[in-house]
Amino acid sequence: MAPFITKFEPYEPEEYVVDKKNGTKSPARLEKIAIVGSGSWGTALARVAALNAAGREGFDPEVRIWVREHEVPGRGKLTEIFNRTHQNERYLPNVDLPENLVAVPSLKETVRNASLILIVVPHQYLPGILEELKEPGLISSRARAISAIKGVEVVIQKDEQGNSSTAEIHTYPSVIEKELGIPCTALGGANIALDVGRGEFCETTIGVPSAKDAALWHAVFDGPTFRVHPIEDVAGVSLSGALKNVVALAAGFVDGMGLGGNTKAAILRIGLLEMSTFTLEFFPGSSPLTFSHHSAGVADLITTSFGGRNRKCAEAFIKSKPQYSGGKSFEQLEKELLNGQKLQGTLTSREVFEFLEAQGRLEGYPLFEKVYRIAFEEMDPKRLFEDL
Amino acid sequence: MAPFITKFEPYEPEEYVVDKKNGTKSPARLEKIAIVGSGSWGTALARVAALNAAGREGFDPEVRIWVREHEVPGRGKLTEIFNRTHQNERYLPNVDLPENLVAVPSLKETVRNASLILIVVPHQYLPGILEELKEPGLISSRARAISAIKGVEVVIQKDEQGNSSTAEIHTYPSVIEKELGIPCTALGGANIALDVGRGEFCETTIGVPSAKDAALWHAVFDGPTFRVHPIEDVAGVSLSGALKNVVALAAGFVDGMGLGGNTKAAILRIGLLEMSTFTLEFFPGSSPLTFSHHSAGVADLITTSFGGRNRKCAEAFIKSKPQYSGGKSFEQLEKELLNGQKLQGTLTSREVFEFLEAQGRLEGYPLFEKVYRIAFEEMDPKRLFEDL
């Protein structure tokens, strides 16, 4: 219905070899999928990819997922438990995973010979992972990546007096593309991992650098209950995934103050406009339609602001404050509430704030500014609505 | 932030008279507000208008609200109770209303001499009300109206064989404008009446026929916690208010089936696109920004789909069906759950369905079609996601 959806031909193997004995033909090469990251979202996506790989011509059915090894007291090694039970008990409990999804303790062995690499890790871990993946010869120059990382990379260069002088912002697909030298797609929402794990109907937008990426990643992830829509806006999809978590913090503040649906809807509307305006200001090739029309925009924001972990912690943050001061920090709440998962919104909030401050552009983004000040500078949350 | 917001000068009285004795000047005429309708939304808006009228130069502080008279057993007449307690106990309980908001049992006396008339009634009651208001001389030709009615008027002319031949659709502001001969603005959401009654922060979009209407209605309703944004799209604001209730039924079906936030967000995204596409197809002067950027679009849809009465009844409708068949009708549920309030979404769903069917355009609106068939033709609600 919306314009600028990427046109592509459905995936087919490029070349076939014919068996001279019996005349059957088979693909010359198999696409091989690797999943870097085994949190709840990584595992949910791995499940979808492994189900597709098992049934689709041209794909190696074995999908590898990197699981950091450790000993589970009394039960053995985590990867062995994963491969025996076909469950990720900690991060995606009660969801049966396909048997062709194989946990591998070594990052390098996970990606070796892979042609399609999904990177889905908390953004604070990415630099170390990319360092390891850059080993010469490990990743084929014909491979492709897709990033489901929620966040942005902000680089602020200070001058000699310690004042900020220049500020840069990069999306993770562009960082991955630059570091690994392979094209990188952005995978957006709207998705709460557990619901995807249960196979409930949902939609996902992918921002693709080419029609070939559209066809391949569509083949990896699309299915009757997981609809994949490729669009031509890699930066927009990536930015939306990062910035929506900042707005979700504001939604959580609204919930924490006990305010109703009108207030929350107003905050979401204003937040969606700031997300779109920010992206168009700093990534001028992006499209406002990514935010207003596509699942990675408006739908992901809604899902996250009603059901996500940033909302949850932000609500608890406000409720921990008698008279809206004192109370718990987000670091404490992350430990208490998230069972080892990481909070992305607060980190993104800080990075976006520092970037806008260095750019002298805070006044254009009153909601982003206030979320930061409430989260980190003890601003009274009732001031969230000023100047909006 | 978005374009096509109406530019206007803040309201000021047009003429003053000077008291020759002491030199003080005062407005030559006072704007007088009348509220036609005293349901929960009408009462919440009346409260906002009365608070503003009490403090704003150029306005008669007395705001009249039409309350259908009846005897409350053991307590006297309803209008007298309203004017004594300053509460609308049935439809907006526990909210104190300003003393300058006066309940009047006669519709004609409510609007006589009014210059600003808010019409906020269930759309099934409008024809009778307009008939009464059309009495010659009752409404000044200088008066202006604003409609907060959620619905559309569909007129289907059948040919001699009983097949439909022509179908027309009209918005209520255009019906009111035609019947009463005065300009009519559309008032949109996002608003749940009770939250507005409690003075929580929210936003409202008004679609205005002129900058003068923008200034006047902004003066009537805008305040620190009730932000009014005038835009130049009367039909879009009115259509959004009607069609969002159809999407909210779909959201309620999702809730009733026990599906999660991803599914609901996908339905909301697709529903918002159908709302926008429908409006642009049949009201080509409208703007897609009304839906994607403004409170009357995306924010009202979110509020309604999480907290409104259509969602609530639609959830109960599904839950009343063992194996998704049989169960209660919407008529029953309206009586059981809404305490005398009316359900607008089912009526609008039927009207929109009949209009699209007569136009031969059902295939362009699969979500609208399915909502109707689930609500009225026993379609299995699990089929909601087909062909979307």
mmCIF file of C-alpha atoms in Angstrom, chain B residues 8-298:
data_model
loop_
_atom_site.group_PDB
_atom_site.id
_atom_site.type_symbol
_atom_site.label_atom_id
_atom_site.label_comp_id
_atom_site.label_asym_id
_atom_site.label_seq_id
_atom_site.Cartn_x
_atom_site.Cartn_y
_atom_site.Cartn_z
ATOM 1 C CA PHE B 8 -4.394 31.654 12.985
ATOM 2 C CA GLU B 9 -4.223 34.699 15.223
ATOM 3 C CA PRO B 10 -5.240 33.969 18.821
ATOM 4 C CA TYR B 11 -8.874 34.839 19.467
ATOM 5 C CA GLU B 12 -9.776 38.393 20.415
ATOM 6 C CA PRO B 13 -13.211 39.992 20.571
ATOM 7 C CA GLU B 14 -13.896 41.740 17.258
ATOM 8 C CA GLU B 15 -15.459 44.874 18.690
ATOM 9 C CA TYR B 16 -15.394 46.692 22.006
ATOM 10 C CA VAL B 17 -17.726 49.236 23.549
ATOM 11 C CA VAL B 18 -16.325 51.908 25.813
ATOM 12 C CA ASP B 19 -18.112 52.903 28.999
ATOM 13 C CA LYS B 20 -18.183 56.692 28.779
ATOM 14 C CA LYS B 21 -18.368 57.192 32.551
ATOM 15 C CA ASN B 22 -15.206 55.402 33.599
ATOM 16 C CA GLY B 23 -13.469 54.794 30.281
ATOM 17 C CA THR B 24 -13.344 50.972 30.617
ATOM 18 C CA LYS B 25 -13.895 48.983 27.475
ATOM 19 C CA SER B 26 -15.627 45.650 27.118
ATOM 20 C CA PRO B 27 -16.470 43.319 24.247
ATOM 21 C CA ALA B 28 -19.463 44.388 22.196
ATOM 22 C CA ARG B 29 -20.728 40.799 22.079
ATOM 23 C CA LEU B 30 -20.028 37.727 24.128
ATOM 24 C CA GLU B 31 -19.436 34.322 22.589
ATOM 25 C CA LYS B 32 -21.900 31.885 24.080
ATOM 26 C CA ILE B 33 -21.199 28.151 24.164
ATOM 27 C CA ALA B 34 -23.826 25.393 23.980
ATOM 28 C CA ILE B 35 -23.178 21.672 24.346
ATOM 29 C CA VAL B 36 -25.622 19.319 22.630
ATOM 30 C CA GLY B 37 -25.029 15.950 24.267
ATOM 31 C CA SER B 38 -24.214 14.923 27.823
ATOM 32 C CA GLY B 39 -22.639 11.489 27.522
ATOM 33 C CA SER B 40 -19.185 10.935 28.914
ATOM 34 C CA TRP B 41 -17.357 12.622 26.052
ATOM 35 C CA GLY B 42 -19.805 15.526 25.841
ATOM 36 C CA THR B 43 -19.527 16.149 29.573
ATOM 37 C CA ALA B 44 -15.727 15.969 29.522
ATOM 38 C CA LEU B 45 -15.577 18.505 26.667
ATOM 39 C CA ALA B 46 -18.186 20.682 28.364
ATOM 40 C CA ARG B 47 -15.998 20.798 31.471
ATOM 41 C CA VAL B 48 -12.987 21.975 29.443
ATOM 42 C CA ALA B 49 -15.079 24.592 27.608
ATOM 43 C CA ALA B 50 -16.697 25.887 30.795
ATOM 44 C CA LEU B 51 -13.343 26.252 32.557
ATOM 45 C CA ASN B 52 -12.069 28.306 29.608
ATOM 46 C CA ALA B 53 -15.243 30.377 29.215
ATOM 47 C CA ALA B 54 -15.091 31.394 32.875
ATOM 48 C CA GLY B 55 -11.701 32.994 32.467
ATOM 49 C CA ARG B 56 -11.541 34.309 28.933
ATOM 50 C CA GLU B 57 -12.470 37.820 27.812
ATOM 51 C CA GLY B 58 -15.179 37.849 25.196
ATOM 52 C CA PHE B 59 -16.956 34.722 26.451
ATOM 53 C CA ASP B 60 -20.188 34.455 28.352
ATOM 54 C CA PRO B 61 -19.177 32.393 31.380
ATOM 55 C CA GLU B 62 -22.445 30.443 31.361
ATOM 56 C CA VAL B 63 -22.085 27.311 29.270
ATOM 57 C CA ARG B 64 -25.277 25.384 28.671
ATOM 58 C CA ILE B 65 -25.415 21.623 28.279
ATOM 59 C CA TRP B 66 -28.455 19.731 27.097
ATOM 60 C CA VAL B 67 -29.409 16.943 29.502
ATOM 61 C CA ARG B 68 -32.437 14.805 28.657
ATOM 62 C CA GLU B 69 -34.744 15.202 31.622
ATOM 63 C CA HIS B 70 -35.953 12.349 33.703
ATOM 64 C CA GLU B 71 -36.901 11.654 37.239
ATOM 65 C CA VAL B 72 -34.240 9.889 39.288
ATOM 66 C CA PRO B 73 -36.210 7.762 41.772
ATOM 67 C CA GLY B 74 -36.100 9.349 45.205
ATOM 68 C CA ARG B 75 -33.772 12.191 44.161
ATOM 69 C CA GLY B 76 -35.703 14.464 41.822
ATOM 70 C CA LYS B 77 -35.083 15.691 38.328
ATOM 71 C CA LEU B 78 -31.826 14.844 36.605
ATOM 72 C CA THR B 79 -31.019 18.415 35.506
ATOM 73 C CA GLU B 80 -31.608 19.640 39.022
ATOM 74 C CA ILE B 81 -29.295 16.986 40.462
ATOM 75 C CA PHE B 82 -26.658 17.916 37.846
ATOM 76 C CA ASN B 83 -26.909 21.618 38.705
ATOM 77 C CA ARG B 84 -26.870 20.977 42.451
ATOM 78 C CA THR B 85 -24.060 18.419 42.617
ATOM 79 C CA HIS B 86 -22.060 19.677 39.609
ATOM 80 C CA GLN B 87 -21.482 16.103 38.591
ATOM 81 C CA ASN B 88 -22.665 13.853 35.785
ATOM 82 C CA GLU B 89 -22.847 10.810 38.007
ATOM 83 C CA ARG B 90 -23.816 8.332 35.366
ATOM 84 C CA TYR B 91 -21.491 9.159 32.498
ATOM 85 C CA LEU B 92 -18.538 10.954 34.122
ATOM 86 C CA PRO B 93 -18.543 9.848 37.741
ATOM 87 C CA ASN B 94 -16.250 11.395 40.342
ATOM 88 C CA VAL B 95 -15.390 14.412 38.218
ATOM 89 C CA ASP B 96 -16.265 17.841 39.598
ATOM 90 C CA LEU B 97 -17.757 20.101 36.959
ATOM 91 C CA PRO B 98 -17.490 23.899 37.016
ATOM 92 C CA GLU B 99 -20.467 25.756 38.470
ATOM 93 C CA ASN B 100 -20.837 27.806 35.296
ATOM 94 C CA LEU B 101 -21.747 24.645 33.371
ATOM 95 C CA VAL B 102 -25.541 24.575 33.497
ATOM 96 C CA ALA B 103 -27.741 21.608 32.568
ATOM 97 C CA VAL B 104 -30.804 22.572 30.541
ATOM 98 C CA PRO B 105 -33.610 20.076 29.813
ATOM 99 C CA SER B 106 -34.779 21.700 26.561
ATOM 100 C CA LEU B 107 -32.635 21.269 23.466
ATOM 101 C CA LYS B 108 -33.949 24.521 22.001
ATOM 102 C CA GLU B 109 -33.243 26.510 25.150
ATOM 103 C CA THR B 110 -29.749 25.051 25.257
ATOM 104 C CA VAL B 111 -28.815 26.462 21.867
ATOM 105 C CA ARG B 112 -30.898 29.658 21.800
ATOM 106 C CA ASN B 113 -28.573 32.658 21.417
ATOM 107 C CA ALA B 114 -25.523 30.409 21.342
ATOM 108 C CA SER B 115 -22.742 31.399 18.953
ATOM 109 C CA LEU B 116 -20.647 28.244 19.410
ATOM 110 C CA ILE B 117 -22.440 24.905 19.376
ATOM 111 C CA LEU B 118 -20.745 21.596 20.142
ATOM 112 C CA ILE B 119 -22.685 18.584 18.875
ATOM 113 C CA VAL B 120 -21.614 15.371 20.593
ATOM 114 C CA VAL B 121 -24.271 12.682 20.382
ATOM 115 C CA PRO B 122 -24.316 9.054 19.216
ATOM 116 C CA HIS B 123 -24.725 9.337 15.477
ATOM 117 C CA GLN B 124 -27.994 7.424 15.423
ATOM 118 C CA TYR B 125 -29.639 10.362 17.273
ATOM 119 C CA LEU B 126 -28.447 13.149 14.985
ATOM 120 C CA PRO B 127 -31.303 13.292 12.431
ATOM 121 C CA GLY B 128 -33.937 13.983 15.086
ATOM 122 C CA ILE B 129 -31.775 16.591 16.761
ATOM 123 C CA LEU B 130 -31.087 18.441 13.525
ATOM 124 C CA GLU B 131 -34.809 18.445 12.747
ATOM 125 C CA GLU B 132 -35.433 20.283 16.004
ATOM 126 C CA LEU B 133 -32.535 22.697 15.569
ATOM 127 C CA LYS B 134 -33.709 23.700 12.095
ATOM 128 C CA GLU B 135 -36.623 25.711 13.541
ATOM 129 C CA PRO B 136 -36.423 29.064 11.775
ATOM 130 C CA GLY B 137 -34.735 31.772 13.855
ATOM 131 C CA LEU B 138 -33.486 29.375 16.543
ATOM 132 C CA ILE B 139 -29.868 29.319 15.461
ATOM 133 C CA SER B 140 -28.216 32.554 14.417
ATOM 134 C CA SER B 141 -26.666 32.596 10.960
ATOM 135 C CA ARG B 142 -23.520 33.911 12.670
ATOM 136 C CA ALA B 143 -23.227 30.803 14.844
ATOM 137 C CA ARG B 144 -20.641 28.091 14.292
ATOM 138 C CA ALA B 145 -20.792 24.386 15.053
ATOM 139 C CA ILE B 146 -18.234 21.752 15.955
ATOM 140 C CA SER B 147 -18.959 18.037 15.650
ATOM 141 C CA ALA B 148 -17.488 15.422 17.944
ATOM 142 C CA ILE B 149 -19.770 12.740 16.496
ATOM 143 C CA LYS B 150 -18.051 9.474 15.620
ATOM 144 C CA GLY B 151 -19.538 8.043 12.479
ATOM 145 C CA VAL B 152 -20.403 8.557 8.844
ATOM 146 C CA GLU B 153 -23.665 8.962 6.979
ATOM 147 C CA VAL B 154 -24.082 6.394 4.236
ATOM 148 C CA VAL B 155 -26.957 6.667 1.790
ATOM 149 C CA ILE B 156 -27.602 3.761 -0.530
ATOM 150 C CA GLN B 157 -30.185 4.157 -3.287
ATOM 151 C CA LYS B 158 -31.580 0.882 -4.502
ATOM 152 C CA ASP B 159 -32.890 0.447 -8.000
ATOM 153 C CA GLU B 160 -36.272 -1.146 -8.781
ATOM 154 C CA GLN B 161 -34.948 -4.690 -8.534
ATOM 155 C CA GLY B 162 -33.655 -3.920 -5.036
ATOM 156 C CA ASN B 163 -30.039 -4.048 -6.115
ATOM 157 C CA SER B 164 -27.964 -1.179 -4.911
ATOM 158 C CA SER B 165 -27.394 1.398 -7.579
ATOM 159 C CA THR B 166 -25.680 4.400 -6.004
ATOM 160 C CA ALA B 167 -23.931 4.835 -2.691
ATOM 161 C CA GLU B 168 -22.991 8.102 -1.063
ATOM 162 C CA ILE B 169 -20.977 8.809 2.055
ATOM 163 C CA HIS B 170 -21.018 12.041 4.024
ATOM 164 C CA THR B 171 -19.192 13.222 7.109
ATOM 165 C CA TYR B 172 -21.218 14.689 9.964
ATOM 166 C CA PRO B 173 -19.645 18.146 9.762
ATOM 167 C CA SER B 174 -20.844 18.346 6.155
ATOM 168 C CA VAL B 175 -24.317 17.106 7.137
ATOM 169 C CA ILE B 176 -24.542 19.687 9.934
ATOM 170 C CA GLU B 177 -23.238 22.450 7.682
ATOM 171 C CA LYS B 178 -25.858 21.628 5.079
ATOM 172 C CA GLU B 179 -28.780 21.202 7.473
ATOM 173 C CA LEU B 180 -28.107 24.190 9.718
ATOM 174 C CA GLY B 181 -26.426 26.481 7.202
ATOM 175 C CA ILE B 182 -23.492 27.325 9.480
ATOM 176 C CA PRO B 183 -19.803 26.347 9.223
ATOM 177 C CA CYS B 184 -18.909 23.163 11.077
ATOM 178 C CA THR B 185 -15.525 22.081 12.437
ATOM 179 C CA ALA B 186 -14.579 18.460 13.227
ATOM 180 C CA LEU B 187 -13.167 17.620 16.654
ATOM 181 C CA GLY B 188 -10.939 14.531 16.796
ATOM 182 C CA GLY B 189 -9.074 12.630 19.529
ATOM 183 C CA ALA B 190 -7.048 11.256 21.095
ATOM 184 C CA ASN B 191 -9.283 11.234 24.090
ATOM 185 C CA ILE B 192 -10.756 8.808 26.541
ATOM 186 C CA ALA B 193 -13.418 10.858 28.275
ATOM 187 C CA LEU B 194 -12.588 9.894 31.851
ATOM 188 C CA ASP B 195 -8.907 10.803 31.490
ATOM 189 C CA VAL B 196 -9.861 14.187 30.042
ATOM 190 C CA GLY B 197 -12.290 14.627 32.911
ATOM 191 C CA ARG B 198 -9.408 14.098 35.324
ATOM 192 C CA GLY B 199 -7.372 16.786 33.542
ATOM 193 C CA GLU B 200 -4.596 14.474 32.314
ATOM 194 C CA PHE B 201 -2.354 15.728 29.507
ATOM 195 C CA CYS B 202 -3.750 15.062 26.067
ATOM 196 C CA GLU B 203 -3.965 16.404 22.561
ATOM 197 C CA THR B 204 -6.855 17.017 20.216
ATOM 198 C CA THR B 205 -6.875 17.775 16.521
ATOM 199 C CA ILE B 206 -9.615 19.954 15.086
ATOM 200 C CA GLY B 207 -10.281 20.066 11.344
ATOM 201 C CA VAL B 208 -11.406 23.618 10.573
ATOM 202 C CA PRO B 209 -13.077 25.226 7.561
ATOM 203 C CA SER B 210 -11.330 28.595 8.159
ATOM 204 C CA ALA B 211 -8.694 30.337 10.259
ATOM 205 C CA LYS B 212 -11.481 32.113 12.140
ATOM 206 C CA ASP B 213 -12.924 28.753 13.207
ATOM 207 C CA ALA B 214 -9.424 27.705 14.272
ATOM 208 C CA ALA B 215 -9.074 30.753 16.539
ATOM 209 C CA LEU B 216 -12.523 30.430 18.088
ATOM 210 C CA TRP B 217 -12.490 26.709 18.804
ATOM 211 C CA HIS B 218 -8.898 26.886 20.005
ATOM 212 C CA ALA B 219 -10.043 29.544 22.499
ATOM 213 C CA VAL B 220 -12.925 27.319 23.602
ATOM 214 C CA PHE B 221 -10.953 24.147 24.248
ATOM 215 C CA ASP B 222 -7.187 24.709 24.431
ATOM 216 C CA GLY B 223 -5.462 24.634 27.814
ATOM 217 C CA PRO B 224 -2.247 23.464 29.465
ATOM 218 C CA THR B 225 -3.355 19.840 29.666
ATOM 219 C CA PHE B 226 -5.717 19.792 26.679
ATOM 220 C CA ARG B 227 -3.741 20.881 23.644
ATOM 221 C CA VAL B 228 -5.746 21.759 20.555
ATOM 222 C CA HIS B 229 -4.102 21.666 17.116
ATOM 223 C CA PRO B 230 -6.179 23.014 14.215
ATOM 224 C CA ILE B 231 -5.550 21.564 10.754
ATOM 225 C CA GLU B 232 -7.179 22.204 7.404
ATOM 226 C CA ASP B 233 -8.733 18.769 6.945
ATOM 227 C CA VAL B 234 -12.341 18.684 8.204
ATOM 228 C CA ALA B 235 -13.235 15.462 6.408
ATOM 229 C CA GLY B 236 -10.036 13.637 7.442
ATOM 230 C CA VAL B 237 -10.496 14.427 11.135
ATOM 231 C CA SER B 238 -14.127 13.360 10.989
ATOM 232 C CA LEU B 239 -13.442 10.158 9.047
ATOM 233 C CA SER B 240 -10.577 9.196 11.335
ATOM 234 C CA GLY B 241 -12.837 9.497 14.359
ATOM 235 C CA ALA B 242 -15.359 7.164 12.717
ATOM 236 C CA LEU B 243 -13.055 4.601 11.127
ATOM 237 C CA LYS B 244 -10.752 4.168 14.105
ATOM 238 C CA ASN B 245 -13.644 2.502 15.915
ATOM 239 C CA VAL B 246 -13.746 -0.184 13.225
ATOM 240 C CA VAL B 247 -10.035 -0.849 13.691
ATOM 241 C CA ALA B 248 -10.551 -0.857 17.462
ATOM 242 C CA LEU B 249 -13.000 -3.731 16.981
ATOM 243 C CA ALA B 250 -10.223 -5.652 15.216
ATOM 244 C CA ALA B 251 -7.890 -4.814 18.110
ATOM 245 C CA GLY B 252 -10.488 -6.180 20.510
ATOM 246 C CA PHE B 253 -10.775 -9.375 18.440
ATOM 247 C CA VAL B 254 -6.995 -9.798 18.787
ATOM 248 C CA ASP B 255 -7.265 -9.323 22.552
ATOM 249 C CA GLY B 256 -10.188 -11.722 22.697
ATOM 250 C CA MET B 257 -8.149 -14.409 20.961
ATOM 251 C CA GLY B 258 -5.397 -13.898 23.548
ATOM 252 C CA LEU B 259 -2.798 -12.794 20.997
ATOM 253 C CA GLY B 260 0.043 -10.490 21.929
ATOM 254 C CA GLY B 261 1.332 -7.004 21.264
ATOM 255 C CA ASN B 262 2.974 -7.774 17.921
ATOM 256 C CA THR B 263 -0.265 -8.933 16.406
ATOM 257 C CA LYS B 264 -2.163 -5.990 17.762
ATOM 258 C CA ALA B 265 0.433 -3.513 16.511
ATOM 259 C CA ALA B 266 0.299 -5.103 13.053
ATOM 260 C CA ILE B 267 -3.494 -4.778 12.998
ATOM 261 C CA LEU B 268 -3.259 -1.149 14.088
ATOM 262 C CA ARG B 269 -0.690 -0.350 11.389
ATOM 263 C CA ILE B 270 -2.738 -2.011 8.652
ATOM 264 C CA GLY B 271 -5.912 -0.420 10.009
ATOM 265 C CA LEU B 272 -4.356 3.051 9.997
ATOM 266 C CA LEU B 273 -3.382 2.567 6.343
ATOM 267 C CA GLU B 274 -6.915 1.464 5.428
ATOM 268 C CA MET B 275 -8.341 4.486 7.268
ATOM 269 C CA SER B 276 -6.033 6.796 5.350
ATOM 270 C CA THR B 277 -6.525 5.078 1.987
ATOM 271 C CA PHE B 278 -10.316 5.069 2.381
ATOM 272 C CA THR B 279 -10.393 8.756 3.220
ATOM 273 C CA LEU B 280 -8.150 9.742 0.312
ATOM 274 C CA GLU B 281 -10.148 7.577 -2.102
ATOM 275 C CA PHE B 282 -13.559 8.988 -1.213
ATOM 276 C CA PHE B 283 -12.591 12.450 0.100
ATOM 277 C CA PRO B 284 -9.734 13.371 -2.234
ATOM 278 C CA GLY B 285 -9.186 16.791 -0.648
ATOM 279 C CA SER B 286 -7.994 15.136 2.574
ATOM 280 C CA SER B 287 -4.394 14.643 3.630
ATOM 281 C CA PRO B 288 -2.586 11.432 4.621
ATOM 282 C CA LEU B 289 -0.785 13.505 7.275
ATOM 283 C CA THR B 290 -4.020 13.683 9.269
ATOM 284 C CA PHE B 291 -3.585 9.965 9.895
ATOM 285 C CA SER B 292 0.197 9.603 10.108
ATOM 286 C CA HIS B 293 1.115 12.787 11.992
ATOM 287 C CA HIS B 294 -1.819 14.124 13.915
ATOM 288 C CA SER B 295 -3.435 13.254 17.173
ATOM 289 C CA ALA B 296 -6.807 12.609 15.508
ATOM 290 C CA GLY B 297 -5.093 9.872 13.461
ATOM 291 C CA VAL B 298 -2.414 7.671 14.925
#
